[in-house]
mmCIF file of C-alpha atoms in Angstrom:
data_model
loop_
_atom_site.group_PDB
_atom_site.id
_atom_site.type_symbol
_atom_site.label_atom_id
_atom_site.label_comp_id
_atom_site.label_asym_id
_atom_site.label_seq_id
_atom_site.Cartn_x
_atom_site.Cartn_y
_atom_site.Cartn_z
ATOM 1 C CA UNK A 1 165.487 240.078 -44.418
ATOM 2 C CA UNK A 2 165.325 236.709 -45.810
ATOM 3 C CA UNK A 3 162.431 235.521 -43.033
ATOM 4 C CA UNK A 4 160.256 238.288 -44.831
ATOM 5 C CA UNK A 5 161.291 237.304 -48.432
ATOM 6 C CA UNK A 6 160.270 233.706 -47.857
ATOM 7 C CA UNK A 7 157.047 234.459 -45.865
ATOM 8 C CA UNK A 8 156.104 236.533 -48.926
ATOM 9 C CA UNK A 9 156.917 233.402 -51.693
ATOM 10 C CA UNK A 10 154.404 231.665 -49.494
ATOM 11 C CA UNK A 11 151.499 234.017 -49.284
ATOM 12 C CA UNK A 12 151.421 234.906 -52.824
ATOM 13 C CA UNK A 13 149.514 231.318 -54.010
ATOM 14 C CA UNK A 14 147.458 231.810 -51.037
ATOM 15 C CA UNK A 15 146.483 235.737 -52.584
ATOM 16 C CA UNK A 16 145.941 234.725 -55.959
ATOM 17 C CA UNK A 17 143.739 231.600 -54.468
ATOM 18 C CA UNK A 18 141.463 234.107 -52.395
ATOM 19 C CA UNK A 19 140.993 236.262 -55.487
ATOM 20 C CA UNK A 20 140.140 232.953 -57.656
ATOM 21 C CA UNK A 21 137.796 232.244 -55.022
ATOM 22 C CA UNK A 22 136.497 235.819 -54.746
ATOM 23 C CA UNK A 23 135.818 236.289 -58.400
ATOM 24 C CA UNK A 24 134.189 232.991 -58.348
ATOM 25 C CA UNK A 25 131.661 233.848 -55.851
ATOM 26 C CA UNK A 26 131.403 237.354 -57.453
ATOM 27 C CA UNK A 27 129.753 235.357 -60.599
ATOM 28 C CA UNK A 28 127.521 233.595 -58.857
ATOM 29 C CA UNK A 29 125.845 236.015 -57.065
ATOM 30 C CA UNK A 30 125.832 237.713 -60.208
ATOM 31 C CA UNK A 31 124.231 234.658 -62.171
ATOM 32 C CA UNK A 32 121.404 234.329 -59.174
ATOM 33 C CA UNK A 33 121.104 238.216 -59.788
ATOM 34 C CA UNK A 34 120.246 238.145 -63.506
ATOM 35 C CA UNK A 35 118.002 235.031 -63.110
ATOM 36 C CA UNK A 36 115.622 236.805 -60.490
ATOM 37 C CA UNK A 37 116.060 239.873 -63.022
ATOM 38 C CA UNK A 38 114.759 236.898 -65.815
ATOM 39 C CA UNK A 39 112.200 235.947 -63.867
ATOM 40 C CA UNK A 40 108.894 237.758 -64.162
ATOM 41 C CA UNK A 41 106.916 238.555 -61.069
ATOM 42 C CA UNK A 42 103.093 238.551 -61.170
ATOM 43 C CA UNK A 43 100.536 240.053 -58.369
ATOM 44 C CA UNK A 44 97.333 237.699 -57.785
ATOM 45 C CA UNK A 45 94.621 238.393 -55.647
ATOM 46 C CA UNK A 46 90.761 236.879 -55.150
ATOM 47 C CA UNK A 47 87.749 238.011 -54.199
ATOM 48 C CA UNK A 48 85.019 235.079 -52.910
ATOM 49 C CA UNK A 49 81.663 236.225 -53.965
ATOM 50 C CA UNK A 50 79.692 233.019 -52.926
ATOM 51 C CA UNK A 51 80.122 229.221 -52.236
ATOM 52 C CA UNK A 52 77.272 227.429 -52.530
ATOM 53 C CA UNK A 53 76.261 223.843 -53.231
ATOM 54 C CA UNK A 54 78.294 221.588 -50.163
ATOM 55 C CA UNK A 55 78.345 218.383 -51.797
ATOM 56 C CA UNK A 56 79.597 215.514 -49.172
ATOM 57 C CA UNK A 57 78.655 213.006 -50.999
ATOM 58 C CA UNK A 58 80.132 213.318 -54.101
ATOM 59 C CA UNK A 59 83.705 215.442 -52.789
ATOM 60 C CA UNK A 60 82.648 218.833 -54.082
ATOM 61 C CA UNK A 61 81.255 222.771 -53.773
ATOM 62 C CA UNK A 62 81.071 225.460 -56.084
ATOM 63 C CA UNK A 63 81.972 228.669 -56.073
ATOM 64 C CA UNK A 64 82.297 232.061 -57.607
ATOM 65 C CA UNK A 65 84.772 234.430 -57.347
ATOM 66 C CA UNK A 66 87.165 237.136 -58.936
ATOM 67 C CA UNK A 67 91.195 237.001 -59.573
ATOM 68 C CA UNK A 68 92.976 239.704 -60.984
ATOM 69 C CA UNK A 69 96.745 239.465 -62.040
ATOM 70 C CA UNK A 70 99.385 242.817 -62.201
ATOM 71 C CA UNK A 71 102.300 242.188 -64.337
ATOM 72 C CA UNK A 72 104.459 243.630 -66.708
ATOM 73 C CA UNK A 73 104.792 241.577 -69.872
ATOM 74 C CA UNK A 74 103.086 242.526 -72.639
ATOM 75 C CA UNK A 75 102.872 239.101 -74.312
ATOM 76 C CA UNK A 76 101.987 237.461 -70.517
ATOM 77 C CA UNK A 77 98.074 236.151 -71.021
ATOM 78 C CA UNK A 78 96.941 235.161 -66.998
ATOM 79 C CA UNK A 79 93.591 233.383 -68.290
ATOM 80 C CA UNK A 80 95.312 231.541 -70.804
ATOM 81 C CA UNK A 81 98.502 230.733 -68.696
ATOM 82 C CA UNK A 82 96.584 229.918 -65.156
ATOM 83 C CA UNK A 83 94.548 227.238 -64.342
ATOM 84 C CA UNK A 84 92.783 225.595 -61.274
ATOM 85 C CA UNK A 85 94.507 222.109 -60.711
ATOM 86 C CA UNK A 86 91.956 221.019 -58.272
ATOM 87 C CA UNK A 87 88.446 222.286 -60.260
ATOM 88 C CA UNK A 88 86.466 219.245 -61.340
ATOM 89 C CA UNK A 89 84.961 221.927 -64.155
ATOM 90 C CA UNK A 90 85.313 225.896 -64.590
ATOM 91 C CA UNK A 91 84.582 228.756 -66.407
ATOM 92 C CA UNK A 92 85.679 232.707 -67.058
ATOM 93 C CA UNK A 93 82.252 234.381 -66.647
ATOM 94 C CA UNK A 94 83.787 237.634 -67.947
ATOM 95 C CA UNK A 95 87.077 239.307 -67.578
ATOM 96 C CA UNK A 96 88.356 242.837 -68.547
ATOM 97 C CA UNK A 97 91.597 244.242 -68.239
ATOM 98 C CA UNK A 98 93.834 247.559 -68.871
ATOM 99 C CA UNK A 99 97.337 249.269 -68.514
ATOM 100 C CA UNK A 100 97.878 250.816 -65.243
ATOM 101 C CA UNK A 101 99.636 254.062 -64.682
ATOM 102 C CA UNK A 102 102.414 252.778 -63.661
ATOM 103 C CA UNK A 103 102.972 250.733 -66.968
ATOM 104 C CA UNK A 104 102.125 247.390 -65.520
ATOM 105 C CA UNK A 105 99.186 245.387 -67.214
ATOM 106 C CA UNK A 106 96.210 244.934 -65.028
ATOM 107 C CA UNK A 107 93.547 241.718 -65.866
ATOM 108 C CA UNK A 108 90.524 240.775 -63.624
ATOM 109 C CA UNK A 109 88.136 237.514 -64.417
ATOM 110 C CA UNK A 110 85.209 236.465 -62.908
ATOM 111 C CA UNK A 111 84.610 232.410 -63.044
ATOM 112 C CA UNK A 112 82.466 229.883 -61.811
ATOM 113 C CA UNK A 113 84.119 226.919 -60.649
ATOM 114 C CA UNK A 114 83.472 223.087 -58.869
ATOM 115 C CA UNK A 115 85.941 222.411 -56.951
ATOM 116 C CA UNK A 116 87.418 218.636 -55.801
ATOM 117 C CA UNK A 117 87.109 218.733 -52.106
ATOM 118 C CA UNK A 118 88.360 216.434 -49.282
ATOM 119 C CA UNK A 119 85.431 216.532 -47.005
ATOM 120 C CA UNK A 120 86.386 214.991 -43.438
ATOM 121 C CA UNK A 121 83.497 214.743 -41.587
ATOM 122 C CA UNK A 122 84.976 212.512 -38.438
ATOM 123 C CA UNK A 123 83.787 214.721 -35.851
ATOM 124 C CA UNK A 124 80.633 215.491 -37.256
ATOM 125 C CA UNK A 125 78.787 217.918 -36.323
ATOM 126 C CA UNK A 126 81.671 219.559 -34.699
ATOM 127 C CA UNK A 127 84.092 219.239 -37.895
ATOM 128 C CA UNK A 128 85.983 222.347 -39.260
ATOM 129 C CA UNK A 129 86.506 222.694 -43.050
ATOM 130 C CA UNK A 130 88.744 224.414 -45.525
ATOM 131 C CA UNK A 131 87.836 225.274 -49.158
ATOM 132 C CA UNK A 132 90.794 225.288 -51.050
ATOM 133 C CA UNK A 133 91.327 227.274 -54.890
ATOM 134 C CA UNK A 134 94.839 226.631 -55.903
ATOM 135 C CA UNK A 135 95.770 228.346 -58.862
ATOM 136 C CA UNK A 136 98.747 226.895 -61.229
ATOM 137 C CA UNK A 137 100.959 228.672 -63.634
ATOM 138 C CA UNK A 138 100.862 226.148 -66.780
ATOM 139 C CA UNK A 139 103.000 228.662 -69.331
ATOM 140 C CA UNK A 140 106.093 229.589 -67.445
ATOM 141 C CA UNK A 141 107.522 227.184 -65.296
ATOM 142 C CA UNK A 142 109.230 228.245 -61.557
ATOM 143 C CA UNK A 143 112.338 229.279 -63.199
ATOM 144 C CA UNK A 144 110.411 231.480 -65.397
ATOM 145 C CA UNK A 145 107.828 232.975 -63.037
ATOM 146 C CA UNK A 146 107.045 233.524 -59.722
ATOM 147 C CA UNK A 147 103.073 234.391 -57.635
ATOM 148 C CA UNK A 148 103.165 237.545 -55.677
ATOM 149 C CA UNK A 149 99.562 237.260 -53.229
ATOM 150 C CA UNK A 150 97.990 240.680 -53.271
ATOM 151 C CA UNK A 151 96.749 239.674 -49.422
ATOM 152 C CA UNK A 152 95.208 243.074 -48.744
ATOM 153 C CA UNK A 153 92.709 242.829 -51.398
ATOM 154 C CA UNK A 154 92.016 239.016 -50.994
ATOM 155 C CA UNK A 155 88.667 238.998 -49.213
ATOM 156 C CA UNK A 156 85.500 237.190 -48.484
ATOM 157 C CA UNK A 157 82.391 239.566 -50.218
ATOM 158 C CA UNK A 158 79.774 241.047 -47.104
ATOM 159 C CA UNK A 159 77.401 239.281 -48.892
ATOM 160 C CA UNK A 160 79.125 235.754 -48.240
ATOM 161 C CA UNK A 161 77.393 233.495 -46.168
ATOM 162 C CA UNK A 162 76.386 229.803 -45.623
ATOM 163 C CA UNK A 163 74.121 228.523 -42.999
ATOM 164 C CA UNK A 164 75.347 226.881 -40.403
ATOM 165 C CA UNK A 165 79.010 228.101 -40.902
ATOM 166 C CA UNK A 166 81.422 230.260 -39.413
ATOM 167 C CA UNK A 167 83.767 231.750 -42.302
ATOM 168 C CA UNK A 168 87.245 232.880 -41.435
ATOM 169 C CA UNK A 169 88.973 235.294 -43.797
ATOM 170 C CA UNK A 170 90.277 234.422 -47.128
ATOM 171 C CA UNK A 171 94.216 233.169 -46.304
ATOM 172 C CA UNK A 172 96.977 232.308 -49.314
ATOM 173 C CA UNK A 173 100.061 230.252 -49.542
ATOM 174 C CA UNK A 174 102.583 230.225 -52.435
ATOM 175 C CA UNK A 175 104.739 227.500 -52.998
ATOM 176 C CA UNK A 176 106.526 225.275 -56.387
ATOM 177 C CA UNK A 177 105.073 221.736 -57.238
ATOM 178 C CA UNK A 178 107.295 219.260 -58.914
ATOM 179 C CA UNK A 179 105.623 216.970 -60.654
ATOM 180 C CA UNK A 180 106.749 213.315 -61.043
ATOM 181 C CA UNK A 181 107.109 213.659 -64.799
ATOM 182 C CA UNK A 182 109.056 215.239 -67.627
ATOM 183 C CA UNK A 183 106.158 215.699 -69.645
ATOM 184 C CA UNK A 184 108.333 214.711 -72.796
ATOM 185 C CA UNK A 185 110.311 217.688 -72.591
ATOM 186 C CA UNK A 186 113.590 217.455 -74.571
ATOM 187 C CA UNK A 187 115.849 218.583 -71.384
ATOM 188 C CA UNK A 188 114.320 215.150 -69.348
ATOM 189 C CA UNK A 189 114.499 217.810 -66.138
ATOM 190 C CA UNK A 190 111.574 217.301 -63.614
ATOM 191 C CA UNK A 191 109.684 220.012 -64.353
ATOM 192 C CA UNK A 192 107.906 222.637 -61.748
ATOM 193 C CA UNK A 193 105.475 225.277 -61.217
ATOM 194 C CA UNK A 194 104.561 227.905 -59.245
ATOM 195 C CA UNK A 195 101.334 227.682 -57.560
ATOM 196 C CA UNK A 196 98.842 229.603 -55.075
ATOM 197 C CA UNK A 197 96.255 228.447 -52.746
ATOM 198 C CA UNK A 198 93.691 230.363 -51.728
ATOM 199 C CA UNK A 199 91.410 229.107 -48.649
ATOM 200 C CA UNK A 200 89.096 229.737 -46.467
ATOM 201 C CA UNK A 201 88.627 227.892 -43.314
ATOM 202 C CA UNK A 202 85.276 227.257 -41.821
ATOM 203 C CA UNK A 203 83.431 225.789 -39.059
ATOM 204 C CA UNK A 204 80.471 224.355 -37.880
ATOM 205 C CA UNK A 205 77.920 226.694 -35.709
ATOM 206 C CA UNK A 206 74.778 224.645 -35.692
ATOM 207 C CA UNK A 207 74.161 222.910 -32.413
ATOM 208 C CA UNK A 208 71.102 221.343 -32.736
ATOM 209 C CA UNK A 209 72.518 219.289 -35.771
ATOM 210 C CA UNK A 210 73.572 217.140 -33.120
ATOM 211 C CA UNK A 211 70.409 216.068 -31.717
ATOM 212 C CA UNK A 212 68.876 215.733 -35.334
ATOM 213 C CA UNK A 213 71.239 213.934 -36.669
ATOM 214 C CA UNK A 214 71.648 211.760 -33.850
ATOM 215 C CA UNK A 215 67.966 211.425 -32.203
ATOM 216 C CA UNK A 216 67.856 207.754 -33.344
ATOM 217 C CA UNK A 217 70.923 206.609 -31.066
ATOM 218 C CA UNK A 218 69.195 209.005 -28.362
ATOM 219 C CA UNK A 219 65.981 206.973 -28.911
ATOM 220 C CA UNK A 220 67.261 203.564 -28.233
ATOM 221 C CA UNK A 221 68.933 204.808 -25.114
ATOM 222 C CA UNK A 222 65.661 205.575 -23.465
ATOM 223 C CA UNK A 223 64.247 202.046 -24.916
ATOM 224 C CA UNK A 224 66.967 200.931 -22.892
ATOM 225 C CA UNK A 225 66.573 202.653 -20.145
ATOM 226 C CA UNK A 226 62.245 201.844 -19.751
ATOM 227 C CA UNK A 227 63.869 198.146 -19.513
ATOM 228 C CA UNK A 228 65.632 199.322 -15.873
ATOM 229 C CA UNK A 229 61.871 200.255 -15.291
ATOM 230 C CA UNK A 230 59.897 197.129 -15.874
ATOM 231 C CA UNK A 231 59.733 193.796 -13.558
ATOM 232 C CA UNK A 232 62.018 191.233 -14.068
ATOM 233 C CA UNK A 233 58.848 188.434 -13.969
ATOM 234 C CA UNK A 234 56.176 187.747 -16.152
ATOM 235 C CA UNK A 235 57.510 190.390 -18.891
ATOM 236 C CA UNK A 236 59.941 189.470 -21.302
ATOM 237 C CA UNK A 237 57.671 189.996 -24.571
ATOM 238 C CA UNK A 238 58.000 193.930 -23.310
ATOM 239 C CA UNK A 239 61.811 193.611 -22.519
ATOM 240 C CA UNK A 240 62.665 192.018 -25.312
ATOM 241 C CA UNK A 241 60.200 193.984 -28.081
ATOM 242 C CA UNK A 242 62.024 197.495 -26.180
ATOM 243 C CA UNK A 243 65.463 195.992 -27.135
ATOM 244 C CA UNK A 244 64.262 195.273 -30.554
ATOM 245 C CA UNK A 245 62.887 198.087 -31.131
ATOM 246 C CA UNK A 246 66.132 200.028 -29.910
ATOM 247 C CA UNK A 247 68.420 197.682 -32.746
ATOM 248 C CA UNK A 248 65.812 198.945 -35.366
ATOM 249 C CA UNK A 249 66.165 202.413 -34.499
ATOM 250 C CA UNK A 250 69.896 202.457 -34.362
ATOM 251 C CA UNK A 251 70.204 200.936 -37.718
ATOM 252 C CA UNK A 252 67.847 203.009 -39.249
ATOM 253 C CA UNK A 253 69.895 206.217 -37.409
ATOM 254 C CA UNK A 254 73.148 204.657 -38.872
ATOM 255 C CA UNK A 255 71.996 204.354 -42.745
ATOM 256 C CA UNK A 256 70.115 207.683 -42.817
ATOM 257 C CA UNK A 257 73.415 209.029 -41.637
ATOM 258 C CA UNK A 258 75.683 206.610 -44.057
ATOM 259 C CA UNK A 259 72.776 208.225 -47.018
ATOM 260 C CA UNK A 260 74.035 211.858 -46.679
ATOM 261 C CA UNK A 261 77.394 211.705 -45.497
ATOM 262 C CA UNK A 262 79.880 209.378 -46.959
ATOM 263 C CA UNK A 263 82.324 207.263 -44.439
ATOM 264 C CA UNK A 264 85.124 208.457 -43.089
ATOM 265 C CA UNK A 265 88.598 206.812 -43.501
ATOM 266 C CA UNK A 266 89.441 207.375 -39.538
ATOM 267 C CA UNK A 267 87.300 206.285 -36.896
ATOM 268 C CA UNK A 268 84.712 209.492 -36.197
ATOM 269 C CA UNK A 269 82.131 210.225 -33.846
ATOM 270 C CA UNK A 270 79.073 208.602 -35.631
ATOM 271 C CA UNK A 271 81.128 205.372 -35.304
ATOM 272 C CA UNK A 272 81.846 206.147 -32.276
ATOM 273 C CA UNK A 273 78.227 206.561 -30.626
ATOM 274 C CA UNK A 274 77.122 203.870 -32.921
ATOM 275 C CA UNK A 275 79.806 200.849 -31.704
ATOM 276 C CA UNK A 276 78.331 202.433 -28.029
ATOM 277 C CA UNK A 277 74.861 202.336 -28.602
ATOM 278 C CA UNK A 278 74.789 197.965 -30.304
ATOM 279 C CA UNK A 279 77.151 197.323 -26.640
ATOM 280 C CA UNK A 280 74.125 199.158 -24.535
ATOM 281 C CA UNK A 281 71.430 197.426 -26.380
ATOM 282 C CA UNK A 282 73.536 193.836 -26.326
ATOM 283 C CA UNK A 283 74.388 194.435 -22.564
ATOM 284 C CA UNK A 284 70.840 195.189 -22.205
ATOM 285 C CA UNK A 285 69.529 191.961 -23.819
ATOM 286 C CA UNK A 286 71.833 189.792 -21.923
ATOM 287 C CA UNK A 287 70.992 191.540 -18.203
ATOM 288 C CA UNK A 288 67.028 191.351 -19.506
ATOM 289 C CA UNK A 289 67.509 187.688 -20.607
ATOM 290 C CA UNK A 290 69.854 186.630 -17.758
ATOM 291 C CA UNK A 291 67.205 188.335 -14.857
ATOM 292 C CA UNK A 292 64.390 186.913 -16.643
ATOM 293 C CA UNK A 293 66.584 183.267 -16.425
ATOM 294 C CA UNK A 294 67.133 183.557 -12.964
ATOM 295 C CA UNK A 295 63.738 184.843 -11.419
ATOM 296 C CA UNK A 296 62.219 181.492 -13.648
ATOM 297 C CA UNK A 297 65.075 179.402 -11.849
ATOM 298 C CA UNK A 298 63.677 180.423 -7.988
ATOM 299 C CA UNK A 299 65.988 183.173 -7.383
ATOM 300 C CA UNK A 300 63.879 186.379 -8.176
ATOM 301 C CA UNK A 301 66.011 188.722 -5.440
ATOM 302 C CA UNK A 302 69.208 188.241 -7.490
ATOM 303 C CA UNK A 303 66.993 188.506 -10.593
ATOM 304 C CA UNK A 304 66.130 192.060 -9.031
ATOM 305 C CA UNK A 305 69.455 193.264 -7.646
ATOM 306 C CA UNK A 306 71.176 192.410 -11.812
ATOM 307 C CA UNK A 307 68.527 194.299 -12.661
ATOM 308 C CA UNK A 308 68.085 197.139 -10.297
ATOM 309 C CA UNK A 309 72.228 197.851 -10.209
ATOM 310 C CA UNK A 310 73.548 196.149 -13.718
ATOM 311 C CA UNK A 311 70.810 198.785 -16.181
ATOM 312 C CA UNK A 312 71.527 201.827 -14.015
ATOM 313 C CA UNK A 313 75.357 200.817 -14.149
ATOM 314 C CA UNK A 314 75.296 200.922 -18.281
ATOM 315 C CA UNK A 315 73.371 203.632 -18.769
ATOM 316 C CA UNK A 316 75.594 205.850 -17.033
ATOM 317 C CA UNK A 317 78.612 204.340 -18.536
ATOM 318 C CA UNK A 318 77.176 204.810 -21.849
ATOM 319 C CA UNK A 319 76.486 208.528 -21.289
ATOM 320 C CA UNK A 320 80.050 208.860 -19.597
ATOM 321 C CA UNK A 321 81.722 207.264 -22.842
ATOM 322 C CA UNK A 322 79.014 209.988 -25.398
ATOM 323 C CA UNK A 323 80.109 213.016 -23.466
ATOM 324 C CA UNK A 324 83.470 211.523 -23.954
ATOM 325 C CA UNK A 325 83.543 211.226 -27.939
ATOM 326 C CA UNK A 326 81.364 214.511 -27.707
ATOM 327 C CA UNK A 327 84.386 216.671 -25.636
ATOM 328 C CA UNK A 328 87.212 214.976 -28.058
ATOM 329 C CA UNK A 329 85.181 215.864 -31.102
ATOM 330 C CA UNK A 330 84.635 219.713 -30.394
ATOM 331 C CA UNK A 331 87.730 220.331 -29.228
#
């Protein structure tokens, strides 16, 4: 009898300890349930009518396209509470809106937008893009509202189409951005939105942009290559003119390339093919000089084997190290 008495003395702080502790969890779950009740939930979807206007140069494209929001708060305006954080300039073409049957409030817009875009062209003319529309909520904050993507209904329009791409399908991603500020707010909290990006992926499929925009580096190979051709004696006005004339075309290649396509910050294929191209023509001047040199001196047979073996011996190296950069580039 008393075992049991004092075994129940002891469990009874332990009971009232696990009901403390029940009760406690109880209200939180109950808190987290009334704050995703307080939170209102809005649908967003896009259509891309057209993207037009690729500008490399300058870090932008344009673009028009529909978004329609379903919610359920009366007093919630989308085109007044929504903007596009990474449009350099936009407009709402026209919009219209009604009450759906269900009760929630329907709104669609049509706008016209340029968007900011971080081009990487490295492995041009084998470089994949994405177009990105992110979309911000600027009048409710992430504890106040939360996106919804209406992924169905988000499409590219049949009529879509740019030359020389492949589009994929339109793909979204939700997610809360914290900005580094507290924008003055009294509370001095961080504060955070809910945001959704929209974008569409898209690739290349023009293969003889390669040859055109390339044909000067292609040009000064073959000037190299008539030097393999010529005699080591009696000639070096021709040599030397053909490796001239190779430097000329190479830099002319590189600044018509530099004029319509800005640099990239990582080392890309251009760069690549154009570092190759000035160590083929400088190899090529210093076997067309050094032959030259040495058939002058009395030894024209080793004047003929540098020549004969050293051109041949570059050339191929060169186009071994192009189909290199080329294969690491598509893939």
């Amino acid at each position: 009898m008393f075992p049991r008495t004092a075994e129940l003395h002891i469990s009874a702080p332990r009971v009232i300890r696990a009901v403390i502790l029940a009760l406690a969890v109880f209200a939180s779950f109950s808190q987290h349930a009334r704050a995703q009740e307080d939170t209102a939930h809005v649908e967003i979807g896009m259509f891309v009518a057209s993207v037009f206007d690729l500008d490399f140069y300058n870090g932008t494209y344009k673009t028009i396209f529909w978004v329609w929001f379903i919610h359920d708060d009366p007093d919630y305006d989308p085109l007044e509470a929504i903007e596009i954080t990474n449009a350099r300039q936009y407009e709402v073409m026209e919009s219209y809106g009604y009450t759906r049957a269900d009760g929630r409030f329907y709104v669609a817009a049509k706008l016209r937008a340029t968007i900011n875009q971080p081009w990487d062209i490295a492995d041009f003319p084998f470089d994949t893009q994405r177009l990105d529309i992110v979309l911000e909520s600027v009048g409710k904050d992430s504890n106040e509202l939360t996106f919804d993507v209406d992924r169905a209904n988000s499409v590219n329009g049949p009529e879509l189409h740019l030359d020389g791409w492949n589009l994929r399908p339109v793909q979204a991603t939700t997610t809360v951005f914290q900005y580094n500020t507290t924008f003055g707010e009294e509370s001095g909290n961080l504060l955070s939105f809910p945001r959704v990006q929209f974008y569409i992926s898209m690739e290349r499929d023009n293969p003889k942009l390669f040859f055109e925009a390339y044909i000067g580096y292609m040009i000064a190979f073959l000037m190299c290559a008539v030097i393999w051709l010529t005699r080591t004696m009696n000639m070096p006005d021709y040599r030397i003119g053909m490796i001239l004339a190779a430097t000329f075309v190479t830099i002319g290649n590189k600044n018509t390339l530099e004029s319509n396509y800005p640099p990239s910050p990582r080392l890309g294929l251009a760069d690549q093919i154009e570092a190759a191209t000035f160590i083929l023509i400088v190899c090529s001047m210093v076997i067309a000089v050094g032959a030259e040199r040495l058939a002058i001196s009395g030894r024209p047979q080793l004047a003929e084997k540098i020549n004969r073996f050293g051109m041949p011996l570059i050339l191929v190296i060169y186009l071994a190290q192009i189909t290199h950069f080329v294969m690491l580039a598509h893939s």
